[in-house]
Amino acid sequence: MAHPKDRPTGWASNRREFLERSGGAALALSGAAGLLSACSNSTTTATSTNASGQKLGPGGYPLARPNQPVTLKRWEDPIDSNLPPETGGTFTIYNYPNYLDKGVMKSFGEKYGVEVQLTSFQDINSGIARLANGGVHPDVMENTPDNMARCVAAKLIKPLNLDYIPNLKKNLWPSLWSPYYDQESRYSVPYTTYATGILWRNDKVSEDIASMPQPLDIFWQAEAYKGKVALLSEPRETIAMALLRKGVPTGSNMSTLDLINTEDPDLINQAVADLKQLDSICHIKVGDTQFQTIPEGTTYLNQAWSGDWLAAYIFYLPKNTPASVMSYWKAPTGHVPVQNDCWSICSTTTKPVLSHLWLNYINDNGVARKNFLDFNGYQPPLEELDPSTLISDGTFPENARTAILTKDDFGQGHIEECTLTTTGQQLWQNGYSDFLAG
Amino acid sequence: MYPRWLWSGFSLPGVVWLILLFLVPFYAVIGVAFGSVDPLLQTPVPAWNPATWNTGWITQVLQEMAPGGVYWDPVRRTIYYVAISLGLCLLIGYPVAYYIARHAGRTKTLLLVLLIIPFWISYLMRMLAWVNLLEPTGYATRFLDFTGVSDLAVRSGLLLNPQSWLGGASITVVLALVYGYIPYLILPLYAALDRIDRSHLEAARDLGASPFRTFLHVTLPLSKTGILGGCVLIALPMFGDYYTPDVISGAPSTTMIGNQIDLYFHGGPQPTKGAAITVVLSLFLLIVMGYYMWTIHRATREASRA
């Protein structure tokens, strides 16, 4: 699954995150012992099929899809309403290292009389493993839709009492009030949103990408930009792009949503074969630093998340480079993969009321906007942040319009890269490994 | 008198360190490679008891690392990169070590300090610095352009164009490996060369050998253990390296086998596969290490006979 928070914020922290990530990997390579105690507690079968032939995921829930929403069972009652927040001590947030503004955390601590501490993970999977093996005891965590059922099945997150979180319906897009992966928002509230498209330097790339019959073809026509073309280093994103480029196979009754969540080995293998052609065509690179390399001009053409344009503009655009040189294209709703991140309350919390208040606080208009524009660069799903407002108030220039999402992007018919069965995940990961092998 | 166990007791911290921080973690990796994956949390379930080992992953990885397999290209590439880097490190490092050991005179200490300076900065930071230096407008790129090195590299087919040092070129990855690891080669080489008894060299010269023949027949053989030791010291981490191609290139055409390990350890349902590749790579390195140990053993035996 794509995780743009792998994108660090700030040049210095870019290096810092790489060091942390590499350190984590080195640890994994040299000693996996830390991971191991998490392994023996769970016996739930991850995937199988129910009576109606639906594929089941963690906890026996059907694999959640926008057209097949899932209601997660509450494994315990939520806390009562109208309880006073806990005060004193430490409030621990479990998140990526550079995905939350320190000022936002500090203000929350001052408001409720607690010391706010960030405990970080390098990727969501290792984060969940550490949570499961008791290596960390956070109060709240940043979470992703594809991990929601797993976290509930393993009782790692607690059911919510939405009475404490009025900002959900007051400030956020209605399309995310009761998301498909967690109907009724029983365990999560949204955090940031993004789409996957193409980011390019229009002063270096001569083609009018947005006007091409299939803009994704540009990667297969990029001979002129050898060494300056890159894809995201995410198995789901790269292979999904190759699948979307060719579209639903003729004669197939699958939808575009089915296509980007396919577990058909033939389709995956064809997509990987297509991706492998890119080496000879444009000497393709992979990486998640397009928010930096595009404004700096070290790459000209990148697969990218919508937030990359915004982050590039806010943080990385050199002073003598106009924003007009950066273009972003994404397909229309129903053809562009979109995604959102979430917040959940961890079962290890010692401050359940305060944790609810955090989920409300982070979706406050002012707080979410500050976190977005001052640090994070990824758009929260606030009603007040529509493209027209952000452009008319001068926050972004006109050509940012295509990179700013609206509630319609998450509306009827939208597509997402959703949870796969274990077999499906292996298929996609092995396919990406094959592409990465060069 | 001292108790008999006193001197051997000095090795205890080292032995404990080795057991706790190498043998146990390495056995954990083996356990993971021969184990399974928790279906819910997708974390590895290690098989501690060899009687319960599942050899499926190792078998699969061995097939995929063989010629024609998915990992054959990264394996082949890794061997090429390491071999070329080792050769370049020796070509550059041996004269440096030789000069310091034999001819540096009063500047020897200063030169040794200068050699150690790169250790003050982490390997990753040094690699990241090269990303800035090798950008199209970076200082290093401009220098390489000015001196004609970039043109030469382009004409040789090693580079796409003079500004594309970071464009996924193998030459950049190899040079980065050389830059990153060469200090680790020079120091043991220097130690080996410095230990050579000068009377051997004088004897060779007295018997009429030219300086070149003296070097070829006396210095070089006597420094063989240093050469091998230095090569082993840098080859082992090079084989597992994944961040150098990641930082310097990022292209699938330059990925090494370490990048595949990194992929499988960073999420997903197959950490066992990452562990299996690690174990197979370790077995290969064990062979390299075995040759080194055998050479050292033989050299020690011959020295004691003499």
Coordinates of N, CA and C in Angstrom, one line a residue, chain A residues 138-276:
Chain A
P138 N 1.5 3.1 23.2 CA 1.0 4.5 22.8 C -0.5 4.7 23.2
D139 N -0.9 5.9 23.1 CA -2.3 6.2 23.4 C -3.1 6.3 22.0
V140 N -2.5 6.9 21.0 CA -3.1 7.0 19.7 C -2.1 6.6 18.7
M141 N -2.6 6.2 17.5 CA -1.7 5.8 16.4 C -2.2 6.3 15.1
E142 N -1.3 6.6 14.2 CA -1.7 6.8 12.8 C -1.9 5.5 12.2
N143 N -2.9 5.3 11.4 CA -3.3 4.0 10.9 C -3.7 4.1 9.4
T144 N -3.8 3.0 8.8 CA -4.2 3.0 7.3 C -5.4 2.1 7.1
P145 N -6.2 2.4 6.1 CA -7.5 1.6 5.9 C -7.2 0.1 5.7
D146 N -6.1 -0.2 5.0 CA -5.9 -1.6 4.8 C -5.5 -2.4 6.0
N147 N -5.1 -1.7 7.1 CA -4.8 -2.4 8.3 C -5.9 -2.4 9.3
M148 N -7.0 -1.8 9.0 CA -8.0 -1.6 10.0 C -8.5 -2.9 10.6
A149 N -9.0 -3.8 9.7 CA -9.6 -5.0 10.1 C -8.6 -5.9 10.9
R150 N -7.3 -5.8 10.5 CA -6.3 -6.6 11.2 C -6.1 -6.1 12.6
C151 N -6.0 -4.8 12.7 CA -5.8 -4.2 14.1 C -7.0 -4.5 15.0
V152 N -8.2 -4.5 14.4 CA -9.4 -4.8 15.2 C -9.4 -6.3 15.6
A153 N -9.1 -7.2 14.6 CA -9.1 -8.6 14.9 C -8.1 -8.9 16.0
A154 N -6.9 -8.2 16.0 CA -5.9 -8.5 17.0 C -6.1 -7.6 18.3
K155 N -7.3 -6.9 18.3 CA -7.6 -6.1 19.4 C -6.5 -5.1 19.8
L156 N -6.0 -4.5 18.8 CA -4.9 -3.5 19.0 C -5.4 -2.1 19.1
I157 N -6.6 -1.9 18.6 CA -7.2 -0.5 18.7 C -8.6 -0.6 19.3
K158 N -9.1 0.5 19.9 CA -10.3 0.5 20.7 C -11.4 1.1 19.9
P159 N -12.7 0.7 20.2 CA -13.8 1.3 19.6 C -14.0 2.7 20.1
L160 N -14.5 3.6 19.2 CA -14.6 5.0 19.5 C -16.0 5.4 20.0
N161 N -16.0 6.4 20.8 CA -17.3 7.1 21.1 C -17.3 8.4 20.4
L162 N -18.1 8.5 19.3 CA -18.0 9.7 18.5 C -18.6 10.9 19.2
D163 N -19.2 10.8 20.3 CA -19.6 12.0 21.1 C -18.5 12.9 21.4
Y164 N -17.3 12.3 21.5 CA -16.1 13.1 21.8 C -15.5 13.7 20.5
I165 N -16.0 13.3 19.4 CA -15.3 13.7 18.2 C -16.3 14.5 17.2
P166 N -16.8 15.6 17.7 CA -17.8 16.3 16.8 C -17.2 16.8 15.5
N167 N -15.9 17.0 15.5 CA -15.2 17.6 14.3 C -15.3 16.7 13.1
L168 N -15.6 15.4 13.4 CA -15.7 14.5 12.3 C -16.8 14.9 11.3
K169 N -17.9 15.2 11.9 CA -19.1 15.6 11.0 C -19.2 17.1 10.8
K170 N -18.5 17.8 11.7 CA -18.6 19.3 11.6 C -17.6 19.8 10.5
N171 N -16.5 19.2 10.4 CA -15.4 19.7 9.5 C -15.0 18.9 8.3
L172 N -15.2 17.6 8.4 CA -14.7 16.7 7.4 C -15.7 16.4 6.2
W173 N -15.1 16.0 5.1 CA -16.0 15.6 4.0 C -17.0 14.5 4.4
P174 N -18.2 14.6 4.0 CA -19.2 13.6 4.4 C -18.8 12.2 3.8
S175 N -18.1 12.2 2.7 CA -17.8 10.9 2.1 C -16.8 10.1 3.0
L176 N -16.3 10.8 4.0 CA -15.4 10.0 4.9 C -16.0 9.9 6.3
W177 N -17.3 10.3 6.5 CA -17.9 10.1 7.8 C -18.0 8.7 8.2
S178 N -18.3 7.9 7.2 CA -18.5 6.4 7.4 C -17.8 5.7 6.3
P179 N -16.5 5.6 6.4 CA -15.7 5.1 5.2 C -16.0 3.6 5.0
Y180 N -15.7 3.2 3.8 CA -16.0 1.8 3.4 C -15.2 0.7 4.3
Y181 N -14.1 1.1 4.7 CA -13.2 0.2 5.5 C -13.6 0.1 7.0
D182 N -14.4 1.1 7.4 CA -14.8 1.2 8.8 C -16.1 1.9 8.9
Q183 N -17.1 1.2 8.5 CA -18.5 1.9 8.5 C -18.8 2.4 9.9
E184 N -19.4 3.5 9.9 CA -19.8 4.2 11.2 C -18.6 4.8 11.9
S185 N -17.5 4.7 11.3 CA -16.3 5.2 12.0 C -16.1 4.6 13.4
R186 N -16.2 3.3 13.5 CA -16.2 2.7 14.8 C -14.8 2.7 15.4
Y187 N -13.8 2.7 14.6 CA -12.4 2.6 15.1 C -11.5 3.7 14.6
S188 N -11.9 4.5 13.7 CA -11.0 5.5 13.1 C -11.6 6.8 12.7
V189 N -10.8 7.8 12.6 CA -11.2 9.0 11.9 C -10.1 9.4 10.9
P190 N -10.5 10.1 9.8 CA -9.5 10.3 8.8 C -8.4 11.3 9.2
Y191 N -7.3 11.3 8.5 CA -6.2 12.2 8.8 C -5.8 13.0 7.5
T192 N -5.2 12.3 6.6 CA -4.8 13.0 5.4 C -5.3 12.3 4.1
T193 N -5.3 13.0 3.0 CA -5.8 12.3 1.7 C -4.8 12.6 0.6
Y194 N -4.8 11.7 -0.4 CA -3.9 11.9 -1.5 C -4.4 11.0 -2.7
A195 N -4.0 11.5 -3.9 CA -4.3 10.7 -5.1 C -2.9 10.4 -5.7
T196 N -2.9 9.4 -6.7 CA -1.7 9.1 -7.3 C -1.8 9.4 -8.8
G197 N -0.8 10.2 -9.3 CA -0.8 10.7 -10.7 C 0.6 10.9 -11.2
I198 N 0.7 12.0 -12.0 CA 2.0 12.3 -12.6 C 2.4 13.7 -12.2
L199 N 3.6 13.9 -11.8 CA 4.2 15.2 -11.5 C 5.4 15.4 -12.4
W200 N 5.4 16.5 -13.1 CA 6.5 16.7 -14.1 C 6.9 18.2 -14.2
R201 N 8.0 18.4 -14.8 CA 8.6 19.7 -15.0 C 8.2 20.1 -16.5
N202 N 7.2 21.0 -16.6 CA 6.8 21.3 -17.9 C 7.8 22.2 -18.7
D203 N 8.8 22.7 -18.1 CA 9.9 23.4 -18.8 C 10.9 22.4 -19.3
K204 N 10.8 21.1 -18.9 CA 11.8 20.1 -19.4 C 11.1 19.1 -20.3
V205 N 9.8 18.8 -20.0 CA 9.1 17.8 -20.7 C 8.3 18.5 -21.7
S206 N 8.5 18.2 -23.0 CA 7.8 18.9 -24.1 C 6.4 18.4 -24.3
E207 N 6.0 17.2 -24.0 CA 4.7 16.7 -24.2 C 3.7 17.3 -23.3
D208 N 2.5 17.5 -23.9 CA 1.4 18.0 -23.1 C 0.7 16.8 -22.5
I209 N 1.2 16.4 -21.3 CA 0.8 15.1 -20.8 C -0.7 15.0 -20.5
A210 N -1.3 16.1 -20.0 CA -2.7 16.0 -19.6 C -3.6 15.8 -20.8
S211 N -3.1 16.2 -22.0 CA -3.9 16.1 -23.2 C -3.7 14.8 -23.9
M212 N -2.8 14.0 -23.5 CA -2.6 12.7 -24.2 C -3.8 11.8 -24.0
P213 N -4.1 11.0 -25.0 CA -5.2 10.0 -24.8 C -5.1 9.2 -23.6
Q214 N -3.9 8.7 -23.3 CA -3.6 8.0 -22.0 C -2.3 8.6 -21.5
P215 N -2.5 9.5 -20.6 CA -1.3 10.2 -20.0 C -0.2 9.3 -19.4
L216 N -0.7 8.1 -18.9 CA 0.3 7.2 -18.3 C 1.3 6.7 -19.3
D217 N 0.9 6.8 -20.6 CA 1.8 6.3 -21.7 C 3.1 7.1 -21.7
I218 N 3.1 8.3 -21.1 CA 4.3 9.1 -21.1 C 5.5 8.4 -20.6
F219 N 5.3 7.5 -19.6 CA 6.5 6.8 -19.1 C 7.1 5.9 -20.2
W220 N 6.3 5.4 -21.0 CA 6.7 4.5 -22.1 C 7.2 5.2 -23.3
Q221 N 7.1 6.5 -23.3 CA 7.5 7.4 -24.4 C 8.6 8.4 -24.0
A222 N 9.3 8.0 -22.9 CA 10.1 9.0 -22.3 C 11.6 8.8 -22.6
E223 N 11.9 8.4 -23.8 CA 13.3 8.1 -24.3 C 14.1 9.4 -24.1
A224 N 13.5 10.5 -24.4 CA 14.2 11.8 -24.3 C 14.7 12.2 -22.9
Y225 N 14.1 11.6 -21.9 CA 14.3 12.0 -20.5 C 15.1 10.9 -19.7
K226 N 15.8 10.1 -20.4 CA 16.5 9.0 -19.8 C 17.3 9.4 -18.5
G227 N 17.1 8.7 -17.5 CA 17.8 9.0 -16.2 C 17.1 10.1 -15.4
K228 N 16.0 10.6 -16.0 CA 15.3 11.7 -15.3 C 13.8 11.3 -15.0
V229 N 13.6 10.1 -15.0 CA 12.2 9.6 -14.9 C 12.1 8.6 -13.7
A230 N 11.1 8.7 -12.9 CA 11.0 7.8 -11.7 C 9.6 7.4 -11.4
L231 N 9.5 6.3 -10.8 CA 8.2 5.8 -10.3 C 8.3 5.7 -8.8
L232 N 7.1 5.7 -8.1 CA 7.1 5.5 -6.7 C 7.7 4.1 -6.3
S233 N 8.4 4.1 -5.2 CA 8.9 2.8 -4.8 C 7.9 2.0 -3.9
E234 N 6.8 1.8 -4.5 CA 5.7 1.1 -3.8 C 5.1 0.1 -4.7
P235 N 5.1 -1.2 -4.2 CA 4.6 -2.3 -5.0 C 3.2 -2.0 -5.6
R236 N 2.3 -1.6 -4.7 CA 0.9 -1.4 -5.2 C 0.8 -0.3 -6.2
E237 N 1.5 0.8 -6.0 CA 1.4 2.0 -6.8 C 2.0 1.7 -8.2
T238 N 3.2 1.1 -8.3 CA 3.8 1.0 -9.6 C 3.0 0.0 -10.4
I239 N 2.7 -1.1 -9.8 CA 2.0 -2.2 -10.6 C 0.6 -1.7 -11.0
A240 N -0.1 -1.0 -10.1 CA -1.4 -0.5 -10.4 C -1.4 0.5 -11.5
M241 N -0.3 1.3 -11.6 CA -0.2 2.2 -12.7 C -0.1 1.5 -14.0
A242 N 0.7 0.5 -14.0 CA 0.9 -0.3 -15.3 C -0.5 -1.0 -15.7
L243 N -1.2 -1.4 -14.7 CA -2.5 -2.0 -14.9 C -3.5 -1.0 -15.5
L244 N -3.5 0.2 -14.8 CA -4.4 1.3 -15.3 C -4.1 1.8 -16.7
R245 N -2.9 1.7 -17.0 CA -2.5 2.2 -18.3 C -3.1 1.4 -19.4
K246 N -3.2 0.1 -19.2 CA -3.8 -0.8 -20.3 C -5.3 -0.9 -20.1
G247 N -5.7 -0.6 -18.8 CA -7.2 -0.7 -18.6 C -7.7 -2.1 -18.4
V248 N -9.0 -2.2 -18.2 CA -9.6 -3.5 -18.0 C -9.5 -4.3 -19.3
P249 N -9.1 -5.5 -19.2 CA -8.9 -6.3 -20.4 C -10.2 -6.5 -21.2
T250 N -10.1 -6.4 -22.5 CA -11.3 -6.5 -23.4 C -12.0 -7.9 -23.1
G251 N -13.3 -7.7 -23.0 CA -14.1 -8.9 -22.7 C -14.3 -9.3 -21.3
S252 N -13.5 -8.6 -20.4 CA -13.6 -8.9 -19.0 C -14.7 -8.1 -18.4
N253 N -15.4 -8.6 -17.4 CA -16.5 -7.9 -16.7 C -16.0 -7.2 -15.4
M254 N -14.7 -7.2 -15.2 CA -14.2 -6.6 -14.0 C -14.2 -5.0 -14.1
S255 N -14.3 -4.4 -12.9 CA -14.3 -2.9 -12.9 C -12.9 -2.4 -12.7
T256 N -12.7 -1.1 -12.9 CA -11.4 -0.5 -12.6 C -10.9 -0.8 -11.2
L257 N -11.9 -0.7 -10.3 CA -11.6 -1.0 -8.9 C -11.1 -2.4 -8.7
D258 N -11.7 -3.4 -9.4 CA -11.3 -4.8 -9.4 C -9.9 -4.9 -10.0
L259 N -9.7 -4.1 -11.1 CA -8.4 -4.2 -11.8 C -7.2 -3.8 -10.9
I260 N -7.3 -2.7 -10.1 CA -6.2 -2.3 -9.3 C -6.1 -3.1 -8.0
N261 N -7.1 -4.0 -7.8 CA -7.0 -4.9 -6.6 C -7.0 -6.4 -7.1
T262 N -6.6 -6.6 -8.3 CA -6.6 -7.9 -8.9 C -5.6 -8.9 -8.2
E263 N -6.0 -10.1 -8.2 CA -5.1 -11.2 -7.8 C -4.9 -12.2 -8.9
D264 N -5.1 -11.7 -10.1 CA -4.9 -12.6 -11.3 C -3.4 -12.5 -11.7
P265 N -2.7 -13.7 -11.6 CA -1.3 -13.7 -11.9 C -0.9 -13.2 -13.3
D266 N -1.8 -13.5 -14.2 CA -1.5 -13.1 -15.6 C -1.5 -11.6 -15.8
L267 N -2.5 -11.0 -15.1 CA -2.5 -9.5 -15.2 C -1.3 -8.9 -14.5
I268 N -1.0 -9.4 -13.3 CA 0.2 -8.9 -12.6 C 1.5 -9.1 -13.4
N269 N 1.6 -10.3 -14.0 CA 2.9 -10.6 -14.7 C 3.0 -9.7 -15.9
Q270 N 1.9 -9.4 -16.6 CA 1.9 -8.5 -17.8 C 2.3 -7.1 -17.4
A271 N 1.7 -6.7 -16.2 CA 2.0 -5.3 -15.7 C 3.5 -5.2 -15.4
V272 N 4.1 -6.3 -14.8 CA 5.5 -6.3 -14.4 C 6.3 -6.3 -15.7
A273 N 5.9 -7.1 -16.7 CA 6.7 -7.1 -17.9 C 6.7 -5.7 -18.6
D274 N 5.5 -5.0 -18.5 CA 5.5 -3.7 -19.0 C 6.4 -2.7 -18.3
L275 N 6.4 -2.9 -17.0 CA 7.3 -2.0 -16.2 C 8.8 -2.2 -16.5
K276 N 9.1 -3.5 -16.7 CA 10.5 -3.8 -17.0 C 11.0 -3.2 -18.3

